[in-house]
Amino acid sequence: MAKYKELAEKVLENVGGSGNVDQAWHCITRLRFNLHDKEQVKIEDIKKLDGVLGAQFSGDQFQVIVGNKVSDVYAELEPMVGSDGSGSGGEKKGQRQGIVSATMDFISGVFTPILPALAGAGLLKGFLALFVTLGWLNNEGDTWAILNAIGDSVFYFLPFFLAVSAARKVRTNEYLALVLAGTMMYPTFIDAANGLTDVTSFSIYGLNFISIPVLNYSSSVIPIILAVLLLKYVYNFVKKFMPSAISLMFSPMITFLIVVPITLWIIGPLGTNIGAGLSQVFVWLFDVAGPVAGLLLGGFMPLIIMTGMHYAFAPIAIQNINTIGNDSFLQPMMFISNLAQAGAAFGVAVRSKNKALKQLAVSSGISATIGITEPAMYGVNMKVKKPFIYAMISSGILGAFAGWYGFKAFALGGLVGVFAIPVFADPSGAVGPIVVALILFVLSLVLPFILTMIFGFEDVPEEGKAAEAPKATEEKKTQATSGTQTQTVVQSPLKGELVPLKDVSDPTFAQEIMGKGMAIEPSENHIVAPVSGTVMVLPDSKHAIGIKGDNGEEILIHIGIDTVSLKGEHFNALVKVDDRIEVGQKLIEFDREAIKAAGIQTVTMIIVTNTPDYLDVLSINDSGPVFEGEQLLTLVR
């Protein structure tokens, strides 16, 4: 659709264009980017885009939170950055990822593309378990066997899926990666591991010290990922020295002869042991200190999801399901946390007097009930603050109960919400787990809803009623309070004629990219402080000044259009960076006539650069004369 294409174009433009994109992909609610130069990102402009719920860096990965239409937006974005999700830019400029950041980014990039397959197959297995529990399906019949094969196929052949996504992530040939997965899953090794043959180990190349253990790599996660990493470097090294005429045939063959034995001998067993070790740590943690582990993980799960760290837990959850048959930490805690965000949003919908916020809270609450929490978290609960805390408290309490009881998921459910309830059904047919899942479903919605209704929050006033700018203020008065709103007054820094910002010839100001405000055509040769505060920015050209006000307002006064080209000529600064200034204090002197004689406009912009921090920025008048010290803008929180 046109609106998704427009949003994709604007996001891409504000991350620095396709040339700045190293990789792009998406998860359930977010566009995710690896960028060559993150300094090019205009994060505040992206946050203002219609359709964007938020934007943030998680480590060195840039995330744009779009919500449940993210796949539509990505479908328009993908052709713009290339079919492999990458632009044409060069190497990253002086950026090095830390180990934790790089690991998180890598895991997210590997697992996100295969989530639809994992979610669909896992949910199908969950429904099968539920139907068996309810007596609707016989787990020995043909129908169950076929449907179970569908659900099992993704997990049994998981190394193939991971081989492709890992190869795409590290930029190596995905078909060569599939050969690694195919070798690891070859019946010779699978049969030996299952005891169908008498083979207990293998040797290769006549080297007796190489003893390849017999392991079953079906459903494994870490071995194939490590193998693909090795493949990338070996293949690139071999190609570097291979004559181009024979590289197509011999580079892959030599790579296989090196990588496959190392994988079967060292990397495979190492990855298997790492996965088993991590699995045992979490199982032990919930067995020994279940309530404490549940309290912490459940309570802080929204913050974990916000940073994308939940992807780091995905391999462990999959490992647990494949080895011990259940996941006791990731999906149970996400289930409780997601529903708590929904319950808090529904509380906001009932209690708020703002009609627009009510509608947003209802729709985002429904999305969170399904398992998509970003609209509720960013658009509602965090916006009014306290409901977000109520949701965290509720999920912590219920997480502690879940940890004490031993609440488990028996399959992977994808979107962890109401439709994921079947994954908590015990395949053995025991009724208890599904009953507990239904109880936690209700409590996770109700508890934060009640807390929100009882303790309340600071409501967002409706537009138009929020803050009517006062028509008269005392000369030195800079802040007023009305009900739950705070109004900060910005005085005019100079005398002249008002000019609406949209009429300024510089599109950066006219389109309010820097923020909302007003412009003035000066009739005097100096500017004064519009608020009391501190000088934040004062370039050598002295044509502009940035002020941090005592009430948190950030004001930019930009004298003229393109006056930076004068390199300070015709300007005289009377203050310096970090100086304390008082409202009405003279800041900069300039020569209007000399500036005009140089062919440069003198219209002066007064911009609130932290506009997103306010409900609105209101101007007293749109035209006519204005005097130094007269009220110019009202900032409403």
XYZ file of C-alpha atoms in Angstrom:
637
model
C 0.000 0.000 0.000
C 1.062 3.561 -0.649
C 1.191 4.509 3.033
C 3.591 1.656 3.835
C 5.824 2.580 0.915
C 5.858 6.212 2.028
C 6.759 5.210 5.586
C 9.509 2.878 4.334
C 10.950 5.662 2.173
C 10.973 8.134 5.042
C 12.554 5.661 7.467
C 15.241 4.774 4.929
C 15.921 8.444 4.234
C 16.339 9.181 7.934
C 18.725 6.285 8.565
C 21.043 7.710 5.927
C 19.701 6.092 2.767
C 20.301 2.628 1.309
C 24.041 3.305 1.089
C 24.209 3.478 4.875
C 22.377 0.166 5.392
C 24.579 -2.852 5.933
C 21.677 -5.183 6.735
C 17.950 -4.794 7.308
C 15.376 -7.274 8.536
C 12.331 -7.315 10.779
C 10.814 -9.189 13.691
C 7.236 -9.181 14.911
C 7.020 -5.437 15.510
C 10.345 -3.812 14.570
C 12.429 -2.923 11.572
C 16.034 -3.744 12.457
C 19.101 -2.224 10.845
C 22.835 -2.711 10.926
C 24.287 0.557 9.664
C 27.659 1.631 8.364
C 27.538 5.012 10.104
C 25.036 5.416 12.921
C 25.802 9.131 13.163
C 23.677 9.608 10.038
C 20.529 8.440 11.824
C 17.991 11.176 12.543
C 16.362 9.319 15.400
C 14.086 12.139 16.569
C 12.756 12.645 13.027
C 12.008 8.938 12.745
C 10.106 8.993 16.043
C 7.860 11.720 14.616
C 6.847 9.725 11.541
C 3.209 8.727 11.334
C 3.127 4.974 11.874
C 6.282 4.809 14.005
C 5.795 3.981 17.691
C 9.403 4.537 18.689
C 13.033 4.187 17.642
C 16.143 3.209 19.545
C 19.626 1.788 19.355
C 20.083 -1.580 21.031
C 23.850 -1.902 21.118
C 24.829 -1.015 17.563
C 21.579 -2.325 16.081
C 19.045 0.359 15.182
C 15.397 -0.553 15.733
C 12.302 1.222 14.428
C 9.186 0.090 16.280
C 6.279 -0.073 13.822
C 3.866 -2.549 15.377
C 1.920 -5.341 13.749
C 2.168 -3.793 10.246
C 5.936 -4.217 10.230
C 5.886 -6.960 7.587
C 3.977 -4.662 5.212
C 6.457 -1.852 5.760
C 9.415 -4.207 5.338
C 7.937 -5.555 2.094
C 8.222 -2.009 0.711
C 11.615 -1.401 2.320
C 13.319 -4.587 1.113
C 13.546 -3.634 -2.595
C 15.013 -0.276 -1.595
C 17.939 -1.821 0.291
C 18.451 -4.919 -1.857
C 16.985 -8.390 -1.864
C 19.578 -9.580 0.649
C 18.581 -6.867 3.041
C 21.679 -4.815 2.445
C 22.567 -1.565 0.872
C 25.576 -0.761 -1.217
C 27.611 1.106 1.345
C 31.099 0.353 2.478
C 32.541 -0.614 5.808
C 31.312 0.826 9.034
C 33.016 4.063 9.938
C 35.068 3.639 13.040
C 32.431 1.607 14.843
C 33.231 -1.484 16.845
C 30.583 -3.553 18.514
C 31.184 -4.906 21.976
C 31.019 -8.667 22.418
C 27.593 -8.572 24.067
C 26.186 -6.161 21.490
C 27.583 -8.155 18.560
C 26.260 -11.427 19.995
C 22.768 -9.995 20.522
C 22.736 -8.549 17.031
C 23.883 -11.843 15.508
C 21.347 -14.007 17.366
C 18.534 -11.628 16.486
C 19.546 -11.639 12.820
C 19.689 -15.444 12.695
C 16.408 -16.235 14.461
C 14.144 -13.432 13.240
C 13.806 -14.695 9.629
C 12.753 -18.199 10.719
C 10.263 -17.068 13.379
C 7.199 -17.587 11.146
C 8.153 -21.231 10.578
C 8.944 -21.814 14.250
C 5.796 -20.040 15.407
C 3.463 -21.803 12.987
C 4.843 -25.267 13.678
C 5.051 -24.700 17.433
C 1.495 -23.427 17.670
C 0.249 -26.418 15.681
C 1.945 -28.772 18.162
C 0.358 -26.785 20.991
C -3.126 -27.210 19.524
C -2.498 -30.928 19.026
C -1.591 -31.261 22.710
C -4.693 -29.268 23.684
C -6.994 -31.390 21.523
C -5.532 -34.567 23.016
C -6.066 -33.144 26.524
C -9.697 -32.322 25.700
C -10.226 -35.741 24.149
C -10.965 -34.284 20.710
C -8.106 -36.097 19.001
C -6.544 -39.545 19.295
C -2.757 -39.332 19.481
C -2.481 -42.722 17.822
C -4.590 -41.898 14.767
C -3.507 -41.013 11.227
C -4.688 -37.393 11.454
C -2.585 -36.771 14.530
C 0.431 -38.464 12.911
C 0.290 -36.236 9.814
C -0.323 -32.996 11.720
C 2.380 -33.885 14.234
C 4.806 -34.454 11.357
C 4.102 -30.913 10.152
C 4.709 -29.495 13.589
C 7.821 -31.591 14.193
C 9.434 -31.041 10.797
C 10.687 -27.527 11.483
C 12.279 -28.528 14.771
C 13.712 -31.838 13.584
C 15.338 -30.213 10.540
C 16.144 -26.985 12.392
C 19.833 -27.067 11.335
C 18.734 -26.531 7.708
C 16.687 -23.447 8.594
C 19.459 -22.029 10.762
C 22.060 -22.734 8.086
C 20.242 -20.452 5.637
C 19.521 -17.615 8.078
C 23.032 -17.732 9.589
C 24.624 -17.701 6.134
C 22.571 -14.669 5.158
C 23.495 -12.934 8.378
C 27.250 -13.425 7.959
C 27.122 -12.938 4.179
C 28.318 -16.301 2.949
C 26.885 -18.758 0.460
C 23.725 -20.251 1.953
C 23.805 -23.317 -0.296
C 27.244 -24.244 0.997
C 25.824 -23.808 4.497
C 23.028 -26.224 3.613
C 25.662 -28.824 2.703
C 27.002 -28.544 6.261
C 23.520 -29.070 7.691
C 22.883 -31.941 5.302
C 26.087 -33.674 6.353
C 25.315 -33.261 10.051
C 21.824 -34.688 9.462
C 22.928 -37.499 7.150
C 21.374 -40.908 8.061
C 24.811 -42.495 8.597
C 25.391 -40.269 11.616
C 21.768 -40.136 12.781
C 21.443 -43.934 12.716
C 24.702 -44.376 14.617
C 23.629 -41.842 17.239
C 20.282 -43.606 17.650
C 21.992 -46.948 18.172
C 20.750 -48.456 14.908
C 24.327 -49.394 13.954
C 27.345 -50.597 15.899
C 29.467 -47.553 15.028
C 30.559 -45.524 18.067
C 32.943 -43.067 16.374
C 34.433 -42.159 13.003
C 37.927 -41.296 11.807
C 38.986 -39.431 8.662
C 42.007 -39.086 6.356
C 43.722 -41.953 8.199
C 44.424 -39.683 11.160
C 43.923 -41.832 14.233
C 43.975 -38.880 16.643
C 40.813 -37.542 14.990
C 37.915 -39.366 16.591
C 34.569 -37.998 15.443
C 31.923 -38.736 18.102
C 28.490 -40.021 17.238
C 25.916 -37.312 17.882
C 22.349 -36.643 16.766
C 22.203 -33.067 15.465
C 18.476 -33.033 14.739
C 16.812 -30.059 16.460
C 20.231 -28.670 17.463
C 20.923 -24.938 17.390
C 24.444 -23.903 18.295
C 26.517 -26.455 16.279
C 25.272 -25.367 12.848
C 25.574 -21.660 13.705
C 29.222 -22.106 14.737
C 29.848 -24.232 11.644
C 28.499 -21.513 9.333
C 30.765 -18.948 10.979
C 33.754 -21.185 10.271
C 32.525 -21.765 6.708
C 32.482 -18.027 5.989
C 36.138 -17.480 6.872
C 37.479 -20.689 5.330
C 35.566 -20.156 2.080
C 36.738 -16.559 1.767
C 40.323 -17.626 2.483
C 40.254 -20.410 -0.109
C 38.722 -18.177 -2.784
C 41.434 -15.597 -2.216
C 44.137 -17.992 -3.431
C 42.139 -20.033 -5.934
C 42.526 -19.107 -9.644
C 39.249 -17.651 -10.875
C 39.009 -20.131 -13.756
C 38.557 -23.097 -11.405
C 37.246 -21.335 -8.289
C 33.608 -22.224 -8.915
C 34.325 -25.946 -8.497
C 37.396 -26.221 -6.334
C 36.774 -23.482 -3.741
C 33.591 -25.123 -2.405
C 35.130 -28.611 -2.506
C 38.270 -27.629 -0.593
C 36.136 -25.680 1.853
C 34.010 -28.772 2.526
C 37.105 -30.927 3.034
C 38.312 -28.514 5.726
C 35.120 -27.338 7.401
C 33.084 -30.565 7.592
C 35.691 -32.634 9.487
C 36.376 -29.771 11.910
C 32.630 -29.365 12.437
C 32.030 -33.059 13.152
C 35.174 -33.402 15.269
C 35.271 -30.171 17.314
C 32.555 -27.606 16.581
C 29.566 -29.946 16.703
C 30.407 -31.518 20.077
C 31.453 -28.111 21.456
C 28.193 -26.494 20.378
C 26.191 -29.417 21.750
C 27.903 -29.114 25.137
C 27.446 -25.321 25.225
C 23.735 -25.681 24.484
C 23.313 -28.429 27.057
C 25.213 -26.396 29.649
C 23.097 -23.271 29.151
C 19.950 -25.388 29.225
C 20.953 -26.994 32.513
C 21.766 -23.611 34.075
C 18.248 -22.283 33.472
C 16.594 -25.539 34.460
C 18.625 -25.556 37.676
C 17.825 -21.892 38.347
C 14.071 -22.464 38.127
C 14.267 -25.740 40.044
C 16.266 -24.251 42.935
C 14.984 -20.677 43.062
C 11.849 -20.729 40.925
C 9.936 -17.918 42.680
C 12.935 -15.570 42.695
C 13.841 -16.365 39.088
C 10.216 -15.890 38.037
C 9.923 -12.632 39.969
C 12.999 -11.127 38.311
C 12.503 -12.456 34.801
C 8.758 -11.808 34.774
C 9.094 -8.338 36.264
C 11.880 -7.185 33.981
C 10.647 -8.939 30.827
C 9.281 -5.678 29.289
C 12.742 -4.131 29.537
C 14.293 -7.295 28.102
C 11.871 -7.167 25.164
C 12.520 -3.454 24.624
C 16.241 -4.079 24.182
C 15.685 -7.202 22.059
C 17.551 -9.363 24.573
C 14.786 -11.970 24.544
C 16.273 -13.248 21.282
C 19.369 -14.284 23.223
C 17.162 -16.652 25.244
C 15.553 -18.211 22.149
C 18.294 -20.800 21.469
C 18.145 -21.949 25.103
C 14.348 -22.228 25.039
C 14.479 -24.259 21.830
C 17.235 -26.436 23.296
C 15.116 -27.105 26.383
C 12.039 -28.033 24.359
C 14.071 -30.388 22.190
C 15.984 -32.061 25.031
C 13.769 -32.047 28.122
C 10.448 -31.387 26.409
C 9.550 -27.990 27.875
C 10.515 -24.344 28.305
C 10.186 -23.151 31.885
C 11.424 -19.569 31.566
C 11.114 -17.680 28.262
C 7.576 -18.290 27.014
C 5.924 -18.559 30.450
C 7.383 -15.198 31.493
C 6.652 -13.531 28.147
C 3.071 -14.848 28.345
C 2.529 -13.220 31.734
C 4.361 -9.996 30.850
C 2.607 -9.462 27.507
C -0.826 -9.933 29.053
C 0.066 -7.597 31.921
C 0.848 -4.859 29.400
C -2.551 -5.527 27.839
C -4.320 -5.327 31.200
C -2.636 -2.020 32.036
C -3.607 -0.612 28.633
C -7.219 -1.635 29.167
C -7.089 0.144 32.537
C -5.924 3.298 30.774
C -8.758 2.915 28.254
C -11.367 2.847 31.034
C -9.892 5.558 33.242
C -8.617 8.092 30.706
C -10.798 11.039 29.713
C -8.916 11.501 26.444
C -10.973 9.951 23.622
C -7.993 9.451 21.311
C -5.973 7.803 24.084
C -8.945 5.589 24.952
C -9.154 4.312 21.372
C -5.395 3.760 21.202
C -5.405 1.951 24.549
C -8.190 -0.429 23.441
C -6.557 -1.307 20.110
C -3.060 -1.655 21.562
C -4.428 -3.672 24.482
C -5.979 -6.121 22.031
C -2.641 -6.355 20.175
C -0.819 -7.033 23.450
C -3.343 -9.753 24.289
C -2.355 -11.438 21.045
C 1.336 -11.012 21.897
C 2.371 -7.760 20.171
C 3.172 -5.479 23.092
C 5.039 -2.535 21.554
C 1.916 -0.451 20.748
C 0.719 -0.835 24.352
C 4.150 -0.284 25.900
C 5.318 2.672 23.794
C 2.020 4.200 22.737
C 0.082 3.976 26.015
C 1.658 2.587 29.189
C 5.054 4.279 28.952
C 3.413 7.454 27.705
C 1.431 7.836 30.928
C 4.216 6.110 32.921
C 2.525 4.534 35.950
C 0.562 1.793 34.134
C 3.869 0.512 32.733
C 5.124 0.129 36.309
C 1.870 -1.535 37.394
C 2.298 -4.056 34.562
C 5.880 -4.834 35.636
C 4.805 -5.288 39.271
C 1.969 -7.593 38.225
C 4.114 -9.713 35.923
C 6.775 -9.970 38.644
C 4.262 -11.259 41.203
C 2.671 -13.716 38.796
C 6.082 -14.717 37.468
C 7.086 -15.663 41.002
C 3.980 -17.863 41.260
C 4.712 -19.440 37.864
C 8.282 -20.162 38.944
C 7.074 -21.735 42.187
C 4.441 -23.872 40.445
C 6.708 -24.928 37.586
C 4.626 -23.399 34.793
C 6.006 -24.637 31.451
C 5.512 -24.362 27.703
C 5.705 -27.662 25.817
C 6.098 -26.169 22.337
C 7.241 -22.928 20.724
C 4.350 -20.540 20.218
C 5.628 -17.515 18.274
C 3.408 -14.631 19.418
C 3.075 -15.344 23.124
C -0.449 -14.284 23.973
C -3.962 -15.650 24.003
C -3.388 -17.824 20.925
C -0.302 -19.347 22.540
C -2.332 -20.895 25.381
C -2.284 -24.299 23.634
C 1.536 -24.507 23.910
C 1.094 -24.814 27.682
C -1.013 -27.974 27.284
C 0.863 -31.076 28.412
C 1.227 -33.555 25.495
C 0.633 -36.371 27.989
C -2.936 -35.180 28.389
C -2.644 -33.918 31.990
C -5.246 -31.220 32.660
C -3.394 -29.240 35.363
C -1.000 -27.229 33.143
C -3.710 -25.886 30.832
C -5.883 -24.924 33.824
C -2.979 -22.980 35.332
C -2.394 -21.310 31.962
C -6.000 -20.111 31.872
C -5.787 -18.852 35.477
C -2.577 -16.940 34.736
C -4.166 -15.561 31.571
C -6.999 -14.036 33.572
C -4.842 -12.794 36.465
C -2.253 -11.264 34.131
C -4.983 -9.147 32.570
C -6.930 -8.351 35.729
C -4.183 -7.486 38.241
C -2.574 -4.571 36.328
C -6.051 -3.421 35.275
C -7.090 -3.157 38.937
C -3.846 -1.397 39.930
C -4.333 1.114 37.131
C -7.928 1.764 38.142
C -7.102 2.147 41.864
C -3.882 4.149 41.770
C -4.431 5.975 38.502
C -1.972 7.939 36.384
C -1.400 11.402 34.959
C -3.892 11.564 32.111
C -3.129 13.116 28.737
C -5.543 16.022 28.146
C -7.410 16.140 24.861
C -6.000 18.322 22.141
C -7.617 21.730 22.208
C -8.447 21.387 25.914
C -4.902 20.689 26.919
C -3.480 24.052 27.259
C -4.966 27.170 26.084
C -2.148 29.663 26.068
C -2.655 32.395 28.617
C -3.184 35.746 27.017
C -1.229 37.702 29.566
C 1.660 36.880 31.872
C 3.923 38.750 34.142
C 7.067 39.959 32.372
C 9.445 37.622 34.201
C 7.081 34.697 34.691
C 8.342 31.633 32.809
C 6.234 28.777 34.159
C 2.594 28.222 35.135
C 0.663 25.214 36.314
C -2.912 24.321 35.342
C -4.387 21.177 36.850
C -2.037 18.358 35.953
C -0.432 20.342 33.093
C 2.748 22.350 33.210
C 3.117 25.337 30.912
C 6.494 26.906 30.202
C 6.551 30.380 28.683
C 9.169 31.329 26.094
C 9.605 35.062 25.611
C 10.516 36.757 22.355
C 14.298 37.171 22.099
C 14.046 40.202 19.762
C 11.792 42.876 18.352
C 10.327 42.518 14.855
C 7.539 41.024 12.732
C 6.218 37.495 13.332
C 6.675 35.012 10.496
C 5.000 31.557 10.613
C 7.645 28.857 10.565
C 6.047 27.214 7.513
C 6.769 30.383 5.477
C 10.527 30.278 6.106
C 12.534 29.485 2.966
C 14.729 26.879 4.689
C 12.832 23.549 4.526
C 14.632 22.229 7.608
C 12.824 24.847 9.670
C 9.668 25.144 7.543
C 8.940 21.415 7.829
C 9.607 21.517 11.591
C 12.340 18.917 11.252
C 14.261 20.643 14.044
C 11.101 21.154 16.090
C 8.170 23.544 16.437
C 8.517 27.266 17.013
C 8.178 30.689 15.402
C 10.243 32.983 13.177
C 10.740 36.740 13.493
C 12.012 39.292 10.973
C 14.145 41.467 13.293
C 13.974 45.242 13.520
C 16.849 45.513 16.010
C 20.438 44.256 16.068
C 20.553 41.942 19.064
C 18.845 38.961 20.689
C 18.184 38.349 24.371
C 17.570 35.190 26.377
C 13.964 33.968 25.969
C 14.251 31.847 29.132
C 16.614 31.480 32.056
C 19.058 28.612 31.821
C 22.458 27.628 30.430
C 24.152 28.103 27.070
C 24.460 24.638 25.492
C 25.658 25.460 21.978
C 27.399 28.488 20.494
C 29.236 27.792 17.210
C 32.306 29.774 16.158
C 30.166 31.442 13.487
C 28.036 32.930 16.323
C 24.984 32.928 14.072
C 23.007 30.657 16.425
C 22.754 29.736 20.078
C 21.283 26.748 21.895
C 19.867 27.180 25.410
C 18.869 24.618 28.034
C 16.123 26.217 30.130
C 15.624 25.722 33.841
C 12.389 23.831 33.162
C 14.006 21.415 30.701
C 13.121 23.328 27.534
C 15.756 23.316 24.780
C 15.621 26.457 22.651
C 17.554 27.134 19.445
C 17.773 30.715 18.170
C 19.063 30.746 14.593
C 19.774 34.229 13.206
C 19.202 34.345 9.444
C 19.216 31.744 6.669
C 22.629 30.275 5.738
C 24.388 32.847 7.927
C 26.903 30.161 8.841
C 28.587 31.050 5.535
C 29.587 34.425 7.024
C 31.951 32.583 9.389
C 31.199 34.898 12.297
C 31.466 38.178 10.389
C 28.868 40.747 11.516
C 28.188 38.782 14.740
C 29.397 39.404 18.296
C 28.672 36.877 21.051
C 28.318 38.306 24.570
C 28.222 34.876 26.283
C 29.989 31.525 25.932
C 29.091 27.853 26.247
C 28.120 26.738 29.781
C 27.415 30.325 30.887
C 24.455 30.815 33.184
C 21.981 33.257 31.596
C 18.840 34.987 32.831
C 15.721 35.732 30.837
C 16.110 39.094 29.057
C 19.936 39.000 29.147
C 21.584 40.182 25.900
C 23.245 37.225 24.135
C 24.373 38.146 20.606
C 24.736 41.401 18.661
C 24.576 41.376 14.860
C 24.525 43.841 11.950
C 21.264 43.386 10.076
C 22.117 45.723 7.234
C 25.524 44.168 6.603
C 23.991 40.705 6.550
C 21.334 41.815 4.063
C 24.005 43.502 1.947
C 25.732 40.128 1.688
C 22.536 38.778 0.098
C 21.495 36.739 3.143
C 18.093 36.737 4.832
C 17.930 37.890 8.452
C 14.693 36.133 9.456
C 15.395 34.527 12.844
C 14.003 31.172 13.960
C 13.168 30.344 17.591
C 12.847 26.551 17.751
C 11.964 24.174 20.595
C 14.362 21.361 19.671
C 12.958 18.932 22.261
C 9.398 19.342 20.951
C 8.615 15.589 21.416
C 8.908 16.122 25.179
C 5.777 18.306 25.132
C 2.111 17.727 24.453
C 2.106 20.881 22.338
C 4.048 24.019 21.458
C 1.643 26.927 21.084
C 2.341 30.344 19.579
C 0.528 33.398 20.950
C 0.101 34.982 17.515
C 0.913 33.969 13.949
C 1.505 37.431 12.536
C 1.978 41.062 13.477
C 4.590 42.902 15.493
C 6.302 41.356 18.507
C 8.424 43.070 21.143
C 11.483 41.883 22.994
C 10.378 40.131 26.197
C 6.804 39.620 25.008
C 5.375 36.120 25.400
C 6.082 34.207 22.189
C 5.474 30.481 22.848
C 3.811 28.306 25.472
C 5.189 24.792 25.986
C 2.658 22.373 27.424
C 3.587 19.161 29.266
